[in-house]
Amino acid sequence: MTAHKKRARAHETPPAGIRKAQSGIAGLDEITGGGLPAGRPTLICGGPGCGKTMLAMEFLVRGATEFGEPGVFMSFEETADDLEQNVASMGFDLKALQRRRKVVVDEVRVARSEIHETGEYDLEGLFIRLGHAIDTIGAKRVVLDTLEALFGGFSNAAVLRAELRRLFDWLKQKKVTAVITGERGDGQLTRQGLEEYVSDCVILLDHRVANQLTIRRLRIVKYRGTVHGTDEYPFLISQKGISVLPITSLTLTHRAPTKIVSSGIPELDTALGGGFYEASTILVSGMAGTGKSTFAGHLAAATCERGEKALYVGLEQSPDEFLRNMQGIGLPLRRYVSEGLLQFHALRPSAHGLELHLTTIHQFVEEFKPRLVVIDAITSFFGMGLNAEITSMLVRLIDFLKTKRITLYMTSLSDEVRAAERAGANISSIVDTWLLLSNEVANGARVRAVSVVKSRGMAHSSAMHRFAITRKGVTVQSVQPLQRIS
């Protein structure tokens, strides 16, 4: 069973009276409350390059392959060969689907000389051609891409409105779930400014640039007869299709596991009162060289040793560099990588915007299904937006992982102890465990120390504990109060 099918079955039944066609697109069915209106037209509008054709095509292909609903794609601009090549990058084989009579791709060229606005001009020719394609394979879904090519020659608003309404009414009579794409207009949703009024659902796609970084966003502008998400949602077009992240639909309804998991350092588990609660959020902050990534390596090793998967998102080191460093202190993480229990993804923070990073991590989690996610280090996001934006992004990531019952470990870099405390203050109220690492000067020598700032629900130590990084990993010494040198 595919991941899309599992997601589809997880959706709640839509309210009575509103029948919906699941799109199979990750996240879109969630914010639409179950999918697009079945047997009714949906308008997808936006500027060039925002992903209108890709979203419409995926809706059609997913319907044919996962929900038993064959579809017709009628293109007024691109050739069938161009479409096949374009969607092949998303893993869709249109030729194979056409051979199996799951999909029909019809290319229609509308010449300006063929359009007349007088007499009895109508769309009967289009209806006959489209109706034949629908009947040939028993299609349940139809895509028309794009309306501008079909109606661009009209200047009479009355005729245009009448023909648009006739087209939409005809699609409803055929009882097909239709997706129609349209170009963004100047100061309005579409070029004609009429399509959105006769559509039952309107989805607006946007492709914008901020701080020299691009991001695509999706918004449900209109959806008759049903509750739906109304905010903007970032979405990603990848080799596996479109993924929409419903970032504001998460609620504080996740369950709180009582299972305790080890940090991988026995002495630290003692200081924590036993370890970490499963699916908790852990923040480890401190200066450079205090051992934040090393603690992460121990937790990842302990997770994999239990036979569970761990996902490591590195924002500062390459995977090979991190694995080499952990090998030097006795953590054989390469073995877990070869066993498929540990997966690394190295990301440059400046390569994407905050929302795209959030969407990308979301996709990693959906594909790999880990029990632990490590983000090293979240301070790499600083400077990519306002503090409120960074905090919002991290809060949404935390909420998402909690709903998946996944433990999150985050590191935060700071130049000195008090700054480290301030660095964690923005999200400290929502993390479950906060560890502060430091390089202390005591008796003329510099030593490392760890303190448990907070650990919800655990009877933890309030003292500072010395620790050392050896060839056998981290060893935490007995509690010894340190004399700080200011």
PDB file of C-alpha atoms in Angstrom, residues 90-314:
ATOM      1  CA  MET A  90       7.639  13.547 -10.890  1.00  0.00           C
ATOM      2  CA  GLY A  91       7.625   9.820 -11.624  1.00  0.00           C
ATOM      3  CA  PHE A  92       4.430   9.798 -13.720  1.00  0.00           C
ATOM      4  CA  ASP A  93       4.393   7.609 -16.854  1.00  0.00           C
ATOM      5  CA  LEU A  94       1.567   9.074 -18.943  1.00  0.00           C
ATOM      6  CA  LYS A  95       2.198   6.786 -21.893  1.00  0.00           C
ATOM      7  CA  ALA A  96       1.764   3.687 -19.744  1.00  0.00           C
ATOM      8  CA  LEU A  97      -1.416   5.097 -18.186  1.00  0.00           C
ATOM      9  CA  GLN A  98      -2.833   5.824 -21.638  1.00  0.00           C
ATOM     10  CA  ARG A  99      -2.064   2.307 -22.827  1.00  0.00           C
ATOM     11  CA  ARG A 100      -3.935   0.956 -19.794  1.00  0.00           C
ATOM     12  CA  ARG A 101      -6.868   3.282 -20.574  1.00  0.00           C
ATOM     13  CA  LYS A 102      -6.511   4.991 -17.218  1.00  0.00           C
ATOM     14  CA  VAL A 103      -5.807   8.425 -18.698  1.00  0.00           C
ATOM     15  CA  VAL A 104      -6.559  10.227 -21.958  1.00  0.00           C
ATOM     16  CA  VAL A 105      -4.369  13.193 -22.962  1.00  0.00           C
ATOM     17  CA  ASP A 106      -6.009  15.313 -25.661  1.00  0.00           C
ATOM     18  CA  GLU A 107      -4.254  18.258 -27.284  1.00  0.00           C
ATOM     19  CA  VAL A 108      -6.593  20.940 -28.637  1.00  0.00           C
ATOM     20  CA  ARG A 109      -5.417  23.925 -30.631  1.00  0.00           C
ATOM     21  CA  VAL A 110      -7.816  26.886 -30.721  1.00  0.00           C
ATOM     22  CA  ALA A 111      -6.977  29.360 -33.494  1.00  0.00           C
ATOM     23  CA  ARG A 112      -8.039  32.985 -33.077  1.00  0.00           C
ATOM     24  CA  SER A 113      -9.784  32.834 -36.477  1.00  0.00           C
ATOM     25  CA  GLU A 114     -12.078  30.093 -35.160  1.00  0.00           C
ATOM     26  CA  ILE A 115     -13.530  32.274 -32.419  1.00  0.00           C
ATOM     27  CA  HIS A 116     -16.605  34.317 -33.268  1.00  0.00           C
ATOM     28  CA  GLU A 117     -18.784  36.173 -30.816  1.00  0.00           C
ATOM     29  CA  THR A 118     -21.814  36.645 -32.993  1.00  0.00           C
ATOM     30  CA  GLY A 119     -24.695  34.462 -34.053  1.00  0.00           C
ATOM     31  CA  GLU A 120     -25.006  31.080 -32.417  1.00  0.00           C
ATOM     32  CA  TYR A 121     -21.316  30.520 -31.558  1.00  0.00           C
ATOM     33  CA  ASP A 122     -20.904  28.107 -28.654  1.00  0.00           C
ATOM     34  CA  LEU A 123     -18.666  25.344 -27.359  1.00  0.00           C
ATOM     35  CA  GLU A 124     -20.583  22.402 -28.806  1.00  0.00           C
ATOM     36  CA  GLY A 125     -17.512  21.190 -30.688  1.00  0.00           C
ATOM     37  CA  LEU A 126     -15.507  21.097 -27.450  1.00  0.00           C
ATOM     38  CA  PHE A 127     -18.334  19.349 -25.612  1.00  0.00           C
ATOM     39  CA  ILE A 128     -18.527  16.621 -28.270  1.00  0.00           C
ATOM     40  CA  ARG A 129     -14.777  16.031 -28.242  1.00  0.00           C
ATOM     41  CA  LEU A 130     -14.473  16.082 -24.451  1.00  0.00           C
ATOM     42  CA  GLY A 131     -17.608  13.968 -24.021  1.00  0.00           C
ATOM     43  CA  HIS A 132     -16.194  11.315 -26.355  1.00  0.00           C
ATOM     44  CA  ALA A 133     -12.953  11.160 -24.366  1.00  0.00           C
ATOM     45  CA  ILE A 134     -14.883  10.853 -21.093  1.00  0.00           C
ATOM     46  CA  ASP A 135     -17.099   8.067 -22.415  1.00  0.00           C
ATOM     47  CA  THR A 136     -14.180   6.177 -23.960  1.00  0.00           C
ATOM     48  CA  ILE A 137     -12.563   5.352 -20.595  1.00  0.00           C
ATOM     49  CA  GLY A 138     -15.431   6.100 -18.210  1.00  0.00           C
ATOM     50  CA  ALA A 139     -13.580   9.135 -16.850  1.00  0.00           C
ATOM     51  CA  LYS A 140     -14.445  10.502 -13.428  1.00  0.00           C
ATOM     52  CA  ARG A 141     -11.914  13.336 -13.479  1.00  0.00           C
ATOM     53  CA  VAL A 142     -11.247  16.035 -16.097  1.00  0.00           C
ATOM     54  CA  VAL A 143      -8.535  18.693 -16.365  1.00  0.00           C
ATOM     55  CA  LEU A 144      -8.774  21.693 -18.716  1.00  0.00           C
ATOM     56  CA  ASP A 145      -5.430  23.516 -19.079  1.00  0.00           C
ATOM     57  CA  THR A 146      -5.785  26.510 -19.535  1.00  0.00           C
ATOM     58  CA  LEU A 147      -8.893  28.647 -19.934  1.00  0.00           C
ATOM     59  CA  GLU A 148      -7.002  31.629 -21.402  1.00  0.00           C
ATOM     60  CA  ALA A 149      -6.205  29.683 -24.556  1.00  0.00           C
ATOM     61  CA  LEU A 150      -9.885  28.831 -24.961  1.00  0.00           C
ATOM     62  CA  PHE A 151     -11.480  32.176 -24.099  1.00  0.00           C
ATOM     63  CA  GLY A 152      -8.642  34.610 -24.743  1.00  0.00           C
ATOM     64  CA  GLY A 153     -10.256  35.862 -27.965  1.00  0.00           C
ATOM     65  CA  PHE A 154     -13.457  37.013 -26.293  1.00  0.00           C
ATOM     66  CA  SER A 155     -13.922  40.702 -25.570  1.00  0.00           C
ATOM     67  CA  ASN A 156     -17.669  40.687 -24.958  1.00  0.00           C
ATOM     68  CA  ALA A 157     -18.084  40.090 -21.210  1.00  0.00           C
ATOM     69  CA  ALA A 158     -21.691  38.935 -21.575  1.00  0.00           C
ATOM     70  CA  VAL A 159     -20.827  36.244 -24.130  1.00  0.00           C
ATOM     71  CA  LEU A 160     -17.787  35.199 -22.104  1.00  0.00           C
ATOM     72  CA  ARG A 161     -19.796  34.840 -18.906  1.00  0.00           C
ATOM     73  CA  ALA A 162     -22.513  32.863 -20.684  1.00  0.00           C
ATOM     74  CA  GLU A 163     -20.031  30.448 -22.292  1.00  0.00           C
ATOM     75  CA  LEU A 164     -18.092  29.973 -19.047  1.00  0.00           C
ATOM     76  CA  ARG A 165     -21.267  29.146 -17.184  1.00  0.00           C
ATOM     77  CA  ARG A 166     -22.322  26.743 -19.941  1.00  0.00           C
ATOM     78  CA  LEU A 167     -18.953  24.990 -19.734  1.00  0.00           C
ATOM     79  CA  PHE A 168     -19.124  24.599 -15.975  1.00  0.00           C
ATOM     80  CA  ASP A 169     -22.760  23.478 -16.063  1.00  0.00           C
ATOM     81  CA  TRP A 170     -21.925  20.907 -18.752  1.00  0.00           C
ATOM     82  CA  LEU A 171     -19.110  19.487 -16.608  1.00  0.00           C
ATOM     83  CA  LYS A 172     -21.513  19.172 -13.671  1.00  0.00           C
ATOM     84  CA  GLN A 173     -24.065  17.378 -15.860  1.00  0.00           C
ATOM     85  CA  LYS A 174     -21.362  14.874 -16.851  1.00  0.00           C
ATOM     86  CA  LYS A 175     -20.801  14.287 -13.102  1.00  0.00           C
ATOM     87  CA  VAL A 176     -17.031  14.577 -13.410  1.00  0.00           C
ATOM     88  CA  THR A 177     -14.712  16.189 -10.905  1.00  0.00           C
ATOM     89  CA  ALA A 178     -13.161  18.928 -13.000  1.00  0.00           C
ATOM     90  CA  VAL A 179      -9.998  20.966 -12.464  1.00  0.00           C
ATOM     91  CA  ILE A 180      -9.595  24.043 -14.639  1.00  0.00           C
ATOM     92  CA  THR A 181      -6.402  26.105 -14.628  1.00  0.00           C
ATOM     93  CA  GLY A 182      -6.279  29.833 -15.228  1.00  0.00           C
ATOM     94  CA  GLU A 183      -3.659  32.574 -15.359  1.00  0.00           C
ATOM     95  CA  ARG A 184      -3.512  35.207 -12.627  1.00  0.00           C
ATOM     96  CA  GLY A 185      -5.064  38.517 -13.640  1.00  0.00           C
ATOM     97  CA  ASP A 186      -3.988  42.099 -12.989  1.00  0.00           C
ATOM     98  CA  GLY A 187      -5.515  42.957  -9.622  1.00  0.00           C
ATOM     99  CA  GLN A 188      -7.839  39.943  -9.730  1.00  0.00           C
ATOM    100  CA  LEU A 189      -7.599  36.177  -9.403  1.00  0.00           C
ATOM    101  CA  THR A 190      -7.922  35.433 -13.136  1.00  0.00           C
ATOM    102  CA  ARG A 191      -7.481  37.214 -16.441  1.00  0.00           C
ATOM    103  CA  GLN A 192     -11.208  37.366 -17.145  1.00  0.00           C
ATOM    104  CA  GLY A 193     -12.251  37.949 -13.535  1.00  0.00           C
ATOM    105  CA  LEU A 194     -15.290  35.700 -13.988  1.00  0.00           C
ATOM    106  CA  GLU A 195     -14.096  32.119 -13.548  1.00  0.00           C
ATOM    107  CA  GLU A 196     -13.838  32.312  -9.773  1.00  0.00           C
ATOM    108  CA  TYR A 197     -17.531  33.194  -9.479  1.00  0.00           C
ATOM    109  CA  VAL A 198     -18.799  30.095 -11.279  1.00  0.00           C
ATOM    110  CA  SER A 199     -16.334  27.670  -9.650  1.00  0.00           C
ATOM    111  CA  ASP A 200     -17.289  25.697  -6.547  1.00  0.00           C
ATOM    112  CA  CYS A 201     -13.696  25.710  -5.300  1.00  0.00           C
ATOM    113  CA  VAL A 202     -10.894  28.181  -6.054  1.00  0.00           C
ATOM    114  CA  ILE A 203      -7.242  27.443  -5.244  1.00  0.00           C
ATOM    115  CA  LEU A 204      -4.680  30.221  -5.642  1.00  0.00           C
ATOM    116  CA  LEU A 205      -1.014  29.329  -6.200  1.00  0.00           C
ATOM    117  CA  ASP A 206       1.738  31.863  -5.676  1.00  0.00           C
ATOM    118  CA  HIS A 207       5.451  31.859  -6.510  1.00  0.00           C
ATOM    119  CA  ARG A 208       7.233  34.650  -4.665  1.00  0.00           C
ATOM    120  CA  VAL A 209      10.772  35.798  -3.874  1.00  0.00           C
ATOM    121  CA  ALA A 210      11.799  37.069  -0.432  1.00  0.00           C
ATOM    122  CA  ASN A 211      15.381  37.747   0.687  1.00  0.00           C
ATOM    123  CA  GLN A 212      16.581  36.309  -2.658  1.00  0.00           C
ATOM    124  CA  LEU A 213      14.868  32.992  -1.840  1.00  0.00           C
ATOM    125  CA  THR A 214      11.840  31.589  -3.671  1.00  0.00           C
ATOM    126  CA  ILE A 215       8.897  29.774  -2.188  1.00  0.00           C
ATOM    127  CA  ARG A 216       5.591  28.493  -3.528  1.00  0.00           C
ATOM    128  CA  ARG A 217       2.403  28.983  -1.527  1.00  0.00           C
ATOM    129  CA  LEU A 218      -1.155  27.687  -1.822  1.00  0.00           C
ATOM    130  CA  ARG A 219      -4.379  29.204  -0.515  1.00  0.00           C
ATOM    131  CA  ILE A 220      -7.982  27.996  -0.669  1.00  0.00           C
ATOM    132  CA  VAL A 221      -9.751  31.194  -1.665  1.00  0.00           C
ATOM    133  CA  LYS A 222     -13.221  29.671  -1.914  1.00  0.00           C
ATOM    134  CA  TYR A 223     -14.864  26.322  -1.207  1.00  0.00           C
ATOM    135  CA  ARG A 224     -18.661  26.218  -1.266  1.00  0.00           C
ATOM    136  CA  GLY A 225     -20.498  24.247   1.374  1.00  0.00           C
ATOM    137  CA  THR A 226     -17.627  23.018   3.531  1.00  0.00           C
ATOM    138  CA  VAL A 227     -15.144  24.093   6.155  1.00  0.00           C
ATOM    139  CA  HIS A 228     -11.587  24.443   4.855  1.00  0.00           C
ATOM    140  CA  GLY A 229      -8.236  25.944   5.713  1.00  0.00           C
ATOM    141  CA  THR A 230      -8.004  29.589   4.666  1.00  0.00           C
ATOM    142  CA  ASP A 231      -4.371  30.379   5.398  1.00  0.00           C
ATOM    143  CA  GLU A 232      -1.379  30.302   3.068  1.00  0.00           C
ATOM    144  CA  TYR A 233       0.482  26.989   2.974  1.00  0.00           C
ATOM    145  CA  PRO A 234       3.953  26.406   1.519  1.00  0.00           C
ATOM    146  CA  PHE A 235       4.222  23.559  -0.947  1.00  0.00           C
ATOM    147  CA  LEU A 236       7.068  21.713  -2.574  1.00  0.00           C
ATOM    148  CA  ILE A 237       7.369  20.156  -6.041  1.00  0.00           C
ATOM    149  CA  SER A 238       9.797  17.243  -5.877  1.00  0.00           C
ATOM    150  CA  GLN A 239      10.593  14.019  -7.719  1.00  0.00           C
ATOM    151  CA  LYS A 240       7.734  12.351  -5.844  1.00  0.00           C
ATOM    152  CA  GLY A 241       5.116  14.953  -6.615  1.00  0.00           C
ATOM    153  CA  ILE A 242       3.614  17.877  -4.744  1.00  0.00           C
ATOM    154  CA  SER A 243       3.651  18.107  -0.978  1.00  0.00           C
ATOM    155  CA  VAL A 244       1.586  20.745   0.836  1.00  0.00           C
ATOM    156  CA  LEU A 245       2.395  21.461   4.463  1.00  0.00           C
ATOM    157  CA  PRO A 246      -0.749  22.411   6.434  1.00  0.00           C
ATOM    158  CA  ILE A 247       1.258  24.443   8.916  1.00  0.00           C
ATOM    159  CA  THR A 248      -1.583  26.061  10.842  1.00  0.00           C
ATOM    160  CA  SER A 249      -4.055  23.202  11.086  1.00  0.00           C
ATOM    161  CA  LEU A 250      -2.186  21.427  13.858  1.00  0.00           C
ATOM    162  CA  THR A 251      -3.797  21.394  17.275  1.00  0.00           C
ATOM    163  CA  LEU A 252      -2.683  20.569  20.814  1.00  0.00           C
ATOM    164  CA  THR A 253      -4.475  17.224  20.855  1.00  0.00           C
ATOM    165  CA  HIS A 254      -1.517  14.844  20.579  1.00  0.00           C
ATOM    166  CA  ARG A 255      -1.188  12.121  23.201  1.00  0.00           C
ATOM    167  CA  ALA A 256       1.648  12.135  25.743  1.00  0.00           C
ATOM    168  CA  PRO A 257       3.622   8.850  25.730  1.00  0.00           C
ATOM    169  CA  THR A 258       4.839   7.558  29.093  1.00  0.00           C
ATOM    170  CA  LYS A 259       7.691   5.464  27.677  1.00  0.00           C
ATOM    171  CA  ILE A 260      11.151   6.706  28.667  1.00  0.00           C
ATOM    172  CA  VAL A 261      14.066   6.382  26.234  1.00  0.00           C
ATOM    173  CA  SER A 262      17.773   6.607  26.985  1.00  0.00           C
ATOM    174  CA  SER A 263      19.988   9.517  26.013  1.00  0.00           C
ATOM    175  CA  GLY A 264      22.716   6.989  25.229  1.00  0.00           C
ATOM    176  CA  ILE A 265      24.766   8.268  28.187  1.00  0.00           C
ATOM    177  CA  PRO A 266      23.925   6.285  31.368  1.00  0.00           C
ATOM    178  CA  GLU A 267      25.155   8.966  33.774  1.00  0.00           C
ATOM    179  CA  LEU A 268      23.131  11.638  31.978  1.00  0.00           C
ATOM    180  CA  ASP A 269      20.045   9.429  32.226  1.00  0.00           C
ATOM    181  CA  THR A 270      20.564   9.401  35.991  1.00  0.00           C
ATOM    182  CA  ALA A 271      20.748  13.209  36.104  1.00  0.00           C
ATOM    183  CA  LEU A 272      17.605  13.402  33.975  1.00  0.00           C
ATOM    184  CA  GLY A 273      15.677  11.091  36.269  1.00  0.00           C
ATOM    185  CA  GLY A 274      15.748   8.175  33.859  1.00  0.00           C
ATOM    186  CA  GLY A 275      16.117   9.698  30.373  1.00  0.00           C
ATOM    187  CA  PHE A 276      13.741  11.432  27.962  1.00  0.00           C
ATOM    188  CA  TYR A 277      10.062  10.831  27.447  1.00  0.00           C
ATOM    189  CA  GLU A 278       9.411   9.378  24.013  1.00  0.00           C
ATOM    190  CA  ALA A 279       8.165  12.001  21.506  1.00  0.00           C
ATOM    191  CA  SER A 280       9.493  14.809  23.693  1.00  0.00           C
ATOM    192  CA  THR A 281      11.309  17.905  22.433  1.00  0.00           C
ATOM    193  CA  ILE A 282      14.896  18.356  23.571  1.00  0.00           C
ATOM    194  CA  LEU A 283      16.933  21.539  23.274  1.00  0.00           C
ATOM    195  CA  VAL A 284      20.685  21.425  23.898  1.00  0.00           C
ATOM    196  CA  SER A 285      22.375  24.821  23.867  1.00  0.00           C
ATOM    197  CA  GLY A 286      25.891  25.971  24.577  1.00  0.00           C
ATOM    198  CA  MET A 287      29.066  27.511  23.230  1.00  0.00           C
ATOM    199  CA  ALA A 288      31.106  26.117  20.362  1.00  0.00           C
ATOM    200  CA  GLY A 289      33.043  23.014  21.339  1.00  0.00           C
ATOM    201  CA  THR A 290      30.914  22.086  24.317  1.00  0.00           C
ATOM    202  CA  GLY A 291      29.745  18.779  22.793  1.00  0.00           C
ATOM    203  CA  LYS A 292      26.233  19.450  21.514  1.00  0.00           C
ATOM    204  CA  SER A 293      26.653  17.333  18.367  1.00  0.00           C
ATOM    205  CA  THR A 294      28.363  14.608  20.382  1.00  0.00           C
ATOM    206  CA  PHE A 295      25.343  14.339  22.681  1.00  0.00           C
ATOM    207  CA  ALA A 296      23.218  14.102  19.535  1.00  0.00           C
ATOM    208  CA  GLY A 297      25.409  11.255  18.266  1.00  0.00           C
ATOM    209  CA  HIS A 298      24.863   9.322  21.502  1.00  0.00           C
ATOM    210  CA  LEU A 299      21.083   9.755  21.297  1.00  0.00           C
ATOM    211  CA  ALA A 300      21.053   8.676  17.635  1.00  0.00           C
ATOM    212  CA  ALA A 301      23.158   5.601  18.442  1.00  0.00           C
ATOM    213  CA  ALA A 302      20.864   4.639  21.338  1.00  0.00           C
ATOM    214  CA  THR A 303      17.811   5.019  19.074  1.00  0.00           C
ATOM    215  CA  CYS A 304      19.299   2.823  16.349  1.00  0.00           C
ATOM    216  CA  GLU A 305      20.478   0.272  18.921  1.00  0.00           C
ATOM    217  CA  ARG A 306      16.817  -0.223  19.857  1.00  0.00           C
ATOM    218  CA  GLY A 307      16.092  -0.978  16.192  1.00  0.00           C
ATOM    219  CA  GLU A 308      14.380   2.376  15.618  1.00  0.00           C
ATOM    220  CA  LYS A 309      15.121   4.876  12.842  1.00  0.00           C
ATOM    221  CA  ALA A 310      16.854   8.219  13.371  1.00  0.00           C
ATOM    222  CA  LEU A 311      16.918  11.168  10.955  1.00  0.00           C
ATOM    223  CA  TYR A 312      19.820  13.620  11.264  1.00  0.00           C
ATOM    224  CA  VAL A 313      19.437  17.011   9.558  1.00  0.00           C
ATOM    225  CA  GLY A 314      22.816  18.716   9.568  1.00  0.00           C
TER     226      GLY A 314
END
